[in-house]
XYZ file of C-alpha atoms in Angstrom:
678
model
C 56.389 64.661 78.487
C 54.200 61.921 80.125
C 50.417 62.108 79.904
C 48.714 64.356 82.415
C 46.253 62.770 84.860
C 42.833 64.408 84.690
C 39.550 64.347 86.549
C 36.597 63.100 84.413
C 34.386 66.138 83.888
C 31.735 63.926 82.214
C 31.044 62.178 85.519
C 30.541 65.331 87.519
C 26.763 65.230 87.233
C 26.577 61.684 88.511
C 28.945 62.565 91.353
C 29.722 58.943 92.117
C 31.821 57.848 95.106
C 34.620 56.874 92.727
C 34.647 60.418 91.346
C 34.694 61.845 94.847
C 37.541 59.502 95.805
C 39.558 60.582 92.741
C 38.808 64.209 93.633
C 40.310 63.607 97.073
C 43.551 62.411 95.455
C 43.757 65.592 93.369
C 43.035 67.718 96.432
C 45.893 66.023 98.319
C 48.145 66.698 95.340
C 47.051 70.324 95.315
C 47.876 70.672 99.013
C 51.337 69.159 98.425
C 51.921 71.502 95.500
C 50.887 74.505 97.611
C 53.235 73.520 100.444
C 56.175 72.893 98.108
C 55.739 76.099 96.151
C 55.405 78.060 99.375
C 58.878 76.884 100.415
C 60.236 77.466 96.899
C 58.785 80.962 96.886
C 60.516 81.755 100.202
C 63.847 80.476 98.849
C 63.585 82.541 95.671
C 62.472 85.540 97.707
C 65.640 85.220 99.789
C 67.708 85.091 96.571
C 66.011 88.225 95.338
C 66.398 90.055 98.674
C 70.035 89.012 98.952
C 70.687 90.269 95.428
C 69.096 93.602 96.267
C 71.191 93.867 99.439
C 74.317 92.914 97.482
C 73.568 95.595 94.897
C 73.020 98.223 97.603
C 76.112 97.123 99.552
C 78.251 97.192 96.401
C 77.059 100.701 95.624
C 77.771 101.807 99.208
C 81.248 100.252 99.049
C 82.009 102.178 95.874
C 80.815 105.407 97.489
C 82.959 104.849 100.596
C 86.046 104.116 98.484
C 85.518 107.373 96.599
C 85.302 109.249 99.906
C 88.573 107.742 101.246
C 90.682 110.706 100.189
C 88.384 113.014 102.166
C 88.941 111.088 105.405
C 91.385 112.337 108.013
C 92.839 109.505 110.068
C 94.735 110.403 113.254
C 97.658 108.078 112.442
C 97.464 108.014 108.664
C 99.119 110.601 106.483
C 98.206 111.530 102.944
C 99.012 108.437 100.890
C 98.528 109.407 97.252
C 99.294 105.895 95.998
C 96.676 104.370 98.282
C 94.112 107.007 97.343
C 94.721 106.476 93.616
C 94.461 102.696 93.994
C 91.197 102.933 95.905
C 89.789 105.303 93.305
C 90.459 102.666 90.648
C 88.838 100.025 92.850
C 85.853 102.332 93.308
C 85.495 102.611 89.540
C 85.503 98.830 89.103
C 83.110 98.229 91.988
C 80.814 100.964 90.680
C 80.567 99.090 87.391
C 79.883 95.878 89.310
C 77.186 97.716 91.250
C 75.505 98.649 87.963
C 75.675 95.018 86.853
C 74.135 93.886 90.140
C 71.342 96.433 89.746
C 70.550 95.032 86.279
C 70.583 91.505 87.704
C 68.131 92.526 90.448
C 65.730 93.905 87.836
C 65.934 90.743 85.720
C 65.341 88.504 88.728
C 62.260 90.520 89.642
C 60.793 90.181 86.138
C 61.846 86.680 85.146
C 61.954 84.786 88.455
C 59.772 86.414 91.069
C 56.873 87.468 88.838
C 55.911 83.924 87.538
C 56.070 82.204 90.898
C 54.227 85.086 92.600
C 51.465 84.875 89.988
C 51.170 81.128 90.528
C 51.000 81.594 94.303
C 48.534 84.456 94.368
C 46.339 83.624 91.359
C 46.262 79.928 90.452
C 46.537 78.300 93.862
C 44.231 80.885 95.428
C 41.642 80.276 92.673
C 41.576 76.548 93.450
C 41.137 77.227 97.140
C 38.183 79.527 96.424
C 36.600 77.006 94.010
C 36.955 74.274 96.597
C 35.079 76.367 99.151
C 32.326 77.249 96.637
C 32.021 73.568 95.587
C 31.682 72.479 99.218
C 28.894 74.992 99.798
C 27.084 73.952 96.593
C 27.392 70.263 97.488
C 25.918 70.868 100.941
C 23.034 72.867 99.460
C 22.333 70.074 96.967
C 22.322 67.428 99.693
C 19.907 69.503 101.738
C 17.539 70.019 98.782
C 17.578 66.320 97.880
C 16.938 65.353 101.494
C 13.969 67.721 101.640
C 12.607 66.378 98.382
C 12.897 62.835 99.692
C 10.745 63.697 102.707
C 7.715 64.772 100.673
C 4.531 63.070 102.069
C 2.813 60.534 99.910
C -0.569 60.846 101.605
C -0.849 64.594 101.825
C 0.444 65.971 98.602
C 0.695 69.693 98.380
C 1.301 70.772 94.901
C 2.752 74.124 95.875
C 5.252 72.688 98.346
C 6.159 69.968 95.876
C 6.900 72.480 93.155
C 9.033 74.569 95.517
C 11.045 71.553 96.622
C 11.538 70.381 93.050
C 12.629 73.881 92.021
C 15.097 73.916 94.890
C 16.548 70.567 93.843
C 16.861 71.799 90.271
C 18.703 74.993 91.250
C 21.073 73.352 93.722
C 21.923 70.498 91.403
C 22.629 72.872 88.545
C 24.833 75.022 90.736
C 26.692 72.005 92.071
C 27.234 70.670 88.568
C 28.595 73.953 87.236
C 30.826 74.447 90.281
C 32.259 70.954 90.195
C 32.979 71.211 86.479
C 34.956 74.463 86.989
C 36.648 72.947 90.024
C 37.660 69.823 88.070
C 38.891 71.980 85.169
C 41.064 74.075 87.497
C 42.490 70.963 89.124
C 43.283 69.544 85.698
C 44.932 72.840 84.606
C 46.969 72.846 87.818
C 48.844 69.804 86.561
C 50.132 71.932 83.689
C 50.581 75.157 85.648
C 52.687 73.537 88.362
C 55.264 72.558 85.759
C 55.203 76.015 84.180
C 55.393 77.716 87.566
C 58.413 75.577 88.458
C 60.329 75.907 85.216
C 59.733 79.583 84.376
C 61.340 81.042 87.553
C 64.334 78.735 87.208
C 64.691 79.643 83.555
C 64.482 83.345 84.404
C 67.026 82.952 87.210
C 69.558 81.203 84.966
C 69.070 83.644 82.093
C 69.548 86.582 84.477
C 72.751 85.067 85.888
C 74.142 84.336 82.413
C 73.353 87.881 81.327
C 75.065 89.178 84.497
C 78.218 87.170 83.831
C 78.320 88.280 80.204
C 77.921 91.896 81.248
C 80.705 91.500 83.812
C 83.069 89.861 81.327
C 82.514 92.698 78.881
C 83.232 95.400 81.486
C 86.126 93.679 83.274
C 88.606 93.865 80.431
C 92.240 92.865 80.283
C 93.187 96.212 81.783
C 91.364 95.410 85.021
C 92.881 91.949 85.115
C 96.382 93.450 84.952
C 95.409 95.982 87.609
C 94.141 93.243 89.921
C 97.307 91.226 89.306
C 99.470 94.198 90.303
C 97.385 94.812 93.414
C 97.703 91.152 94.352
C 101.473 91.417 94.057
C 101.451 94.539 96.260
C 99.341 92.744 98.853
C 101.811 89.865 98.950
C 104.688 92.328 99.413
C 102.848 93.973 102.294
C 102.241 90.547 103.831
C 105.939 89.761 103.624
C 106.815 93.110 105.230
C 104.219 92.485 107.906
C 105.687 89.039 108.560
C 109.199 90.458 108.836
C 107.974 93.221 111.136
C 106.065 90.692 113.237
C 109.200 88.594 113.628
C 111.262 91.672 114.550
C 108.564 92.777 116.987
C 108.446 89.338 118.579
C 112.229 89.353 118.940
C 112.061 92.834 120.468
C 109.415 91.627 122.910
C 111.579 88.689 123.918
C 114.615 90.950 124.385
C 112.605 93.450 126.419
C 111.187 90.668 128.562
C 114.677 89.373 129.284
C 116.053 92.853 129.974
C 113.049 93.953 132.039
C 112.868 90.878 134.234
C 114.853 92.519 137.075
C 112.627 95.610 136.830
C 109.429 93.690 137.537
C 110.238 93.625 141.229
C 108.889 96.773 142.913
C 111.968 97.115 145.114
C 114.954 95.672 143.167
C 118.300 94.773 144.668
C 120.510 97.929 144.612
C 123.561 95.736 143.959
C 122.074 94.543 140.653
C 120.515 97.856 139.585
C 122.555 100.759 140.985
C 121.099 104.184 141.663
C 121.787 106.782 138.957
C 122.451 110.090 140.696
C 123.378 112.066 137.558
C 119.891 112.350 136.038
C 118.565 115.711 134.945
C 115.171 114.398 133.783
C 112.910 111.912 135.514
C 109.412 110.534 134.934
C 107.281 107.842 136.518
C 104.291 107.044 138.697
C 104.288 108.355 142.275
C 101.763 108.554 145.082
C 101.009 112.074 146.251
C 99.455 112.886 149.615
C 96.468 115.171 150.070
C 95.256 116.281 153.488
C 91.564 115.572 154.063
C 91.429 116.852 157.631
C 93.549 117.956 160.530
C 95.057 114.485 160.916
C 93.684 112.311 158.127
C 95.088 112.263 154.573
C 94.589 110.393 151.324
C 97.023 109.231 148.625
C 96.490 109.426 144.878
C 98.407 107.583 142.156
C 99.618 109.998 139.433
C 102.254 110.228 136.722
C 104.956 112.805 137.509
C 107.674 114.173 135.231
C 110.143 117.042 135.162
C 109.987 119.657 132.437
C 112.677 122.309 132.492
C 112.585 123.677 136.024
C 109.049 122.482 136.796
C 107.543 119.354 138.333
C 104.477 118.272 136.352
C 101.757 115.691 137.043
C 99.291 113.986 134.739
C 96.408 111.642 135.435
C 96.035 108.531 133.328
C 93.912 109.413 130.334
C 94.589 113.154 130.441
C 95.861 114.854 127.305
C 98.441 117.087 129.012
C 100.037 117.500 132.392
C 99.610 120.252 134.944
C 102.118 122.210 136.981
C 102.718 120.927 140.507
C 105.449 123.336 141.575
C 108.536 125.207 140.436
C 111.577 123.183 141.514
C 114.228 125.813 140.751
C 116.172 126.430 143.973
C 113.856 124.111 145.904
C 114.886 121.723 148.653
C 114.188 117.989 148.605
C 114.780 115.341 151.242
C 113.566 111.936 152.334
C 110.890 111.981 155.038
C 109.325 109.393 157.328
C 105.602 108.822 157.024
C 103.686 106.731 159.527
C 101.775 104.728 156.941
C 104.057 104.798 153.884
C 107.594 103.864 152.832
C 110.020 105.538 150.409
C 108.572 109.044 150.852
C 110.289 112.335 150.079
C 109.282 115.957 150.366
C 109.870 118.835 147.943
C 109.749 122.333 149.426
C 109.652 125.488 147.303
C 112.462 128.008 147.635
C 110.197 130.407 149.574
C 108.963 127.646 151.895
C 105.304 128.398 151.173
C 104.542 125.146 149.364
C 105.584 121.569 150.048
C 104.643 118.306 148.358
C 105.042 114.822 149.853
C 105.457 112.026 147.322
C 105.921 108.278 147.645
C 108.109 106.279 145.259
C 107.775 102.584 144.522
C 111.223 101.594 145.742
C 114.223 102.931 147.603
C 116.159 103.189 144.320
C 113.353 105.194 142.712
C 113.119 107.463 145.740
C 116.861 108.210 145.729
C 116.862 108.860 141.961
C 113.977 111.330 142.269
C 115.783 113.156 145.069
C 119.035 113.270 143.076
C 117.255 114.421 139.904
C 115.413 117.251 141.623
C 118.638 118.304 143.308
C 120.414 118.354 139.944
C 117.662 120.464 138.395
C 117.305 122.777 141.376
C 121.043 123.508 141.522
C 121.963 123.540 137.865
C 124.338 126.486 138.357
C 126.333 126.172 141.590
C 126.827 129.545 143.244
C 129.834 130.805 145.170
C 130.423 133.754 147.432
C 133.178 135.060 145.151
C 131.757 136.700 141.973
C 135.010 136.052 140.104
C 134.711 132.341 140.786
C 131.104 132.457 139.567
C 132.140 134.103 136.307
C 134.978 131.620 135.771
C 132.723 128.620 136.420
C 129.977 129.946 134.156
C 132.496 130.624 131.394
C 133.663 126.985 131.516
C 130.776 124.709 132.384
C 127.562 126.566 133.192
C 126.911 127.165 129.519
C 125.811 123.539 129.226
C 123.325 123.939 132.069
C 121.245 126.883 130.845
C 118.580 124.468 129.658
C 119.416 120.740 129.897
C 119.473 119.044 126.505
C 117.242 116.002 125.976
C 119.033 112.688 126.214
C 118.439 111.807 122.587
C 119.856 115.174 121.500
C 122.964 114.598 123.582
C 123.440 111.231 121.911
C 122.981 112.766 118.478
C 125.410 115.596 119.239
C 128.088 113.070 120.176
C 127.999 111.629 116.677
C 128.238 114.991 114.891
C 131.572 115.699 113.217
C 133.643 118.378 114.864
C 133.894 121.705 113.108
C 137.406 122.285 114.358
C 140.182 122.008 111.842
C 137.998 122.687 108.822
C 139.263 125.240 106.338
C 137.951 128.767 106.497
C 135.448 129.614 103.825
C 134.132 132.849 102.464
C 130.795 134.141 101.250
C 129.808 137.108 99.222
C 129.698 140.002 101.630
C 130.520 137.861 104.707
C 133.588 136.193 106.175
C 133.429 132.877 108.051
C 136.015 131.401 110.377
C 136.022 128.560 112.894
C 135.563 130.250 116.234
C 137.110 127.362 118.123
C 140.469 127.836 116.414
C 141.134 131.169 118.156
C 141.045 131.261 121.966
C 138.376 133.587 123.265
C 139.435 136.899 124.733
C 143.102 136.243 124.078
C 144.062 139.172 121.897
C 141.689 141.923 122.979
C 141.263 143.623 126.288
C 137.922 143.196 127.990
C 137.604 146.951 128.399
C 137.800 147.377 124.611
C 134.893 144.954 124.141
C 132.392 145.768 126.872
C 132.424 148.927 128.942
C 132.567 148.304 132.698
C 129.321 148.698 134.662
C 127.286 148.275 131.505
C 123.636 147.482 132.420
C 122.278 144.109 131.309
C 118.722 143.740 130.039
C 117.291 140.288 130.915
C 113.713 140.768 129.666
C 112.035 141.959 126.498
C 110.087 144.953 127.765
C 108.487 146.426 124.670
C 106.013 144.190 122.832
C 107.087 145.677 119.485
C 110.341 147.518 118.831
C 110.472 149.543 115.634
C 113.449 151.712 116.510
C 115.645 150.611 113.643
C 113.605 151.409 110.570
C 114.709 152.791 107.282
C 113.381 156.109 105.996
C 111.421 154.291 103.325
C 109.308 152.583 106.017
C 109.103 155.397 108.526
C 105.473 155.987 107.611
C 104.484 152.679 109.147
C 105.710 153.610 112.650
C 102.461 155.264 113.606
C 100.395 152.253 112.657
C 98.719 150.398 115.515
C 99.905 146.861 116.196
C 97.232 144.161 116.039
C 97.251 142.373 119.438
C 96.275 139.083 117.763
C 99.350 139.054 115.514
C 97.391 139.664 112.314
C 98.320 142.435 109.962
C 95.746 145.031 109.090
C 94.430 146.044 105.732
C 97.889 146.185 104.071
C 100.449 143.461 104.661
C 104.076 144.398 104.970
C 106.136 143.840 101.901
C 108.667 141.789 103.798
C 106.117 139.045 104.515
C 104.871 138.960 100.950
C 107.961 139.510 98.803
C 110.696 137.860 100.848
C 111.658 134.479 99.428
C 113.414 133.461 102.661
C 111.289 132.628 105.719
C 113.093 130.561 108.355
C 111.655 130.128 111.857
C 113.658 129.062 114.934
C 112.682 128.521 118.567
C 114.968 130.606 120.800
C 115.124 131.809 124.404
C 116.289 135.329 125.204
C 119.142 135.370 127.747
C 119.947 139.064 127.769
C 121.434 142.030 125.957
C 123.953 144.738 126.720
C 125.714 147.593 124.986
C 129.173 146.782 123.605
C 132.040 148.687 122.023
C 133.886 146.577 119.468
C 132.224 144.930 116.456
C 135.230 143.560 114.594
C 135.671 140.239 116.426
C 133.441 137.475 117.754
C 135.190 137.871 121.112
C 132.720 140.618 121.925
C 129.864 138.076 121.660
C 131.755 135.513 123.787
C 132.477 138.109 126.485
C 128.823 139.248 126.425
C 127.693 135.635 126.872
C 130.071 135.220 129.811
C 128.928 138.371 131.583
C 125.210 137.710 131.015
C 125.420 134.112 132.288
C 127.526 135.196 135.250
C 124.986 137.884 136.133
C 122.174 135.341 135.887
C 124.036 133.033 138.243
C 124.735 135.819 140.753
C 121.113 137.034 140.818
C 119.541 133.545 140.613
C 117.784 134.346 137.325
C 116.978 131.082 135.580
C 113.761 131.919 133.757
C 114.003 132.753 130.077
C 111.539 134.214 127.590
C 110.845 131.792 124.720
C 110.192 133.321 121.302
C 110.110 132.451 117.633
C 112.953 134.027 115.641
C 111.867 134.729 112.060
C 114.686 135.354 109.558
C 113.708 137.057 106.294
C 115.612 138.916 103.605
C 114.815 142.265 105.230
C 114.642 141.841 108.980
C 114.822 139.647 112.060
C 111.692 139.313 114.188
C 111.114 137.967 117.685
C 107.503 136.748 117.797
C 105.514 135.706 120.855
C 104.556 132.031 120.241
C 101.222 132.400 122.049
C 99.812 135.706 120.753
C 101.924 135.979 117.563
C 102.722 139.579 118.539
C 106.096 140.872 117.369
C 108.237 141.583 120.438
C 111.359 142.921 118.698
C 112.179 143.730 115.102
C 115.642 144.439 113.656
C 116.416 145.419 110.092
C 118.912 143.062 108.523
C 121.153 145.977 107.534
C 121.821 146.729 111.230
C 123.153 143.217 112.013
C 126.955 143.449 111.753
C 128.123 140.305 113.556
C 126.667 136.896 114.356
C 128.385 133.964 116.132
C 127.675 130.796 118.092
C 129.615 129.773 121.198
C 132.773 127.714 120.791
C 131.761 124.943 123.210
C 127.985 125.127 123.635
C 126.653 125.253 120.075
C 123.169 126.065 121.323
C 124.247 129.551 122.438
C 124.487 132.277 119.821
C 124.375 136.042 119.657
C 124.403 138.899 117.185
C 125.521 142.522 117.324
C 123.387 145.389 116.040
C 124.792 148.776 115.137
C 122.338 151.607 114.658
C 122.649 155.327 114.119
C 120.813 158.005 116.085
C 120.107 155.830 119.050
C 121.411 158.282 121.664
C 120.545 161.864 122.314
C 123.944 163.040 121.090
C 123.462 161.144 117.813
C 126.351 158.723 118.358
C 125.726 155.177 117.071
C 124.661 152.488 119.541
C 126.006 148.925 119.361
C 124.089 146.267 121.288
C 124.808 142.529 121.598
C 121.826 140.169 122.008
C 122.393 136.631 123.372
C 120.009 133.713 122.837
C 119.771 129.984 123.410
C 118.326 127.817 120.617
C 116.774 124.378 120.670
C 119.080 122.900 118.063
C 122.205 124.585 116.707
C 123.158 128.248 116.831
C 125.413 127.805 113.774
C 122.345 127.148 111.614
C 120.776 130.411 112.736
C 124.007 132.299 111.984
C 124.134 130.654 108.561
C 120.526 131.672 107.969
C 121.335 135.302 108.801
C 124.314 135.172 106.447
C 122.135 133.701 103.703
C 119.590 136.488 104.194
C 122.431 138.990 103.793
C 123.475 137.353 100.530
C 119.924 137.454 99.169
C 119.603 141.108 100.213
C 122.877 141.823 98.386
C 121.520 140.183 95.219
C 118.098 141.809 95.518
C 117.983 142.388 91.749
C 117.923 138.646 91.088
C 114.653 137.074 90.051
C 112.944 134.512 92.267
C 114.416 131.560 90.384
C 118.010 132.745 90.932
C 117.314 133.478 94.598
C 115.851 129.980 94.997
C 119.015 128.523 93.493
C 121.056 130.538 95.988
C 119.005 129.145 98.909
C 119.238 125.601 97.561
C 123.002 125.895 97.118
C 123.444 127.109 100.687
C 121.361 124.234 102.109
C 123.126 121.379 100.273
C 125.027 118.935 102.469
C 128.758 119.434 102.410
C 128.559 123.161 101.740
C 131.382 124.959 103.509
C 129.050 127.746 104.631
C 127.608 125.528 107.359
C 130.997 124.845 108.883
C 131.667 128.317 110.174
C 130.705 129.619 113.565
C 131.295 133.336 113.022
C 129.610 135.531 110.448
C 131.027 139.025 110.078
C 128.214 140.766 108.238
C 128.980 143.935 106.306
C 126.388 146.699 106.213
C 127.364 147.490 102.662
C 125.539 144.374 101.495
C 122.202 146.056 101.695
C 123.430 149.589 100.942
C 125.196 148.864 97.631
C 122.118 147.737 95.747
C 122.883 150.303 93.023
C 126.294 148.818 92.193
C 127.352 148.413 88.596
C 126.743 145.457 86.321
C 130.235 144.109 86.933
C 129.763 144.014 90.690
C 126.428 142.326 90.275
C 127.880 139.556 88.086
C 130.685 139.069 90.595
C 128.195 138.684 93.437
C 126.165 136.172 91.441
C 129.232 134.101 90.644
C 130.246 134.050 94.316
C 126.724 132.979 95.297
């Protein structure tokens, strides 16, 4: 290390101009050192603050990754793989957060402490000594000047002694101050090197310790984990690239296909009007009267839903009812200030809505669609013609199927021609193979002038209960659909719980129960009666199939509307042509005053497939027959019935024997036979 320049302390008493000039050089050096170390201190302070922020941010990141599995994203499902991966990342980042915390502590001790001490102690001491030296030098100059002005002619011994004492004191003070000042300036030449090297040494040692600590914690296991995650990220990038290319191609195709639709009023020769629509949606302008003559128009989104016209403002969650369009009238109208307007008038004439379409094509399609919905079942003056038409084609118009469902139904394999299959306690046959009402007289199936029930009157029907459960008849029904202090055994012990959305069409008393023709004839008469009396509204319910009963539950209040014991269901079938229609026959004892049994046929419309509901009822019968099985065997029975390719799903008719639930005390041989058939 080169020799350190020093101020000559021996010459402080003389205080020569050369000494003062050399002192000025040291003071300039001190000022430069102070300025440089001030900037260096700010830089190191930023390093320290950044490290503290990095440590806190790393800890927060680890905490957020741990809380990922608790988050509920609107579009994200429960991804266990992603949650597990992020938990592993959180563990690694938590360890890194600990390492960063240790690094922050080391930087505070080894880097910030030395340079802070140099700033606040050494440099501040020199500044204070410089101020004290300047004051002492001024006092000495004043005392010397006063001593020099002592009069030669009039000597006053007292004044002379005071002035000499003042010179002595000020010179001594100046000498002591300048010696300490020179010593501090000389020591500063050493301290500036220490103050520069110590923080850098502490910074490097802290970083090396941090890297060593990280290398010890991030073992080979984490390296393999990171490699696997990197591979997964690359796979996701490739999938994203493929999806982006497919999306771009889709956009190009849609742009090319939608180019004619950009025009508000397209050429009808290029885009013909579709008059066979049963569902329509789009933006229309609706007119509101603001006075006797004046009116205003509002842009809204309109769509048809069942037999209703709905509207929805942009940004709303759900739409609102505009009017019931069953049996309404619609026609094009002329408005003074608007084109392509049409008016919808309710069947009673009390309400009318004027709407404006964007084009002539759109206007004609809306008119045709509303006409198709309003007149789904075409009436005739001759009741026999009504019944014949309903029996052939009106079955498809009870509730129009969505377009995507119609497309899916066209690809389903036909059930005709499949072999008949059997189940334990039930017989299945393809209903479409035998013509309906060909071998039996209508009078043998349904008695003439039999009343038809179109609505579910009683909120809960407990007529058909077994003696074992007769004690529960006097129990009050909870209006909120919740059971009271004791739950029914059927909801707790039944292994089968299948729920279907159905709409009740009607019920009527029948005679025969041996053939599905009774269900087909009941469907025909109920639909014909609906057409004659203009009854198009249906009650929607949830049909719950368990191993003990069938329940019709109100979807809003969860109140049980009807309840039938499974042992009373003797026949279940779906329609031959419209698979969404199905019905079942119940046979109960003691229903009349004279004690004769009552047989009633209930007809429903389902959202999907009536055959599945019939299969579910048959499966419940099988489980009830094998009630002595344990849960594992019953689960196997359910799984076997739900496998694809099972012949049980091919049938349309289920003839259900009451003996399935009555012969629970059969012998061991009968039980083994039933298990083998299952």
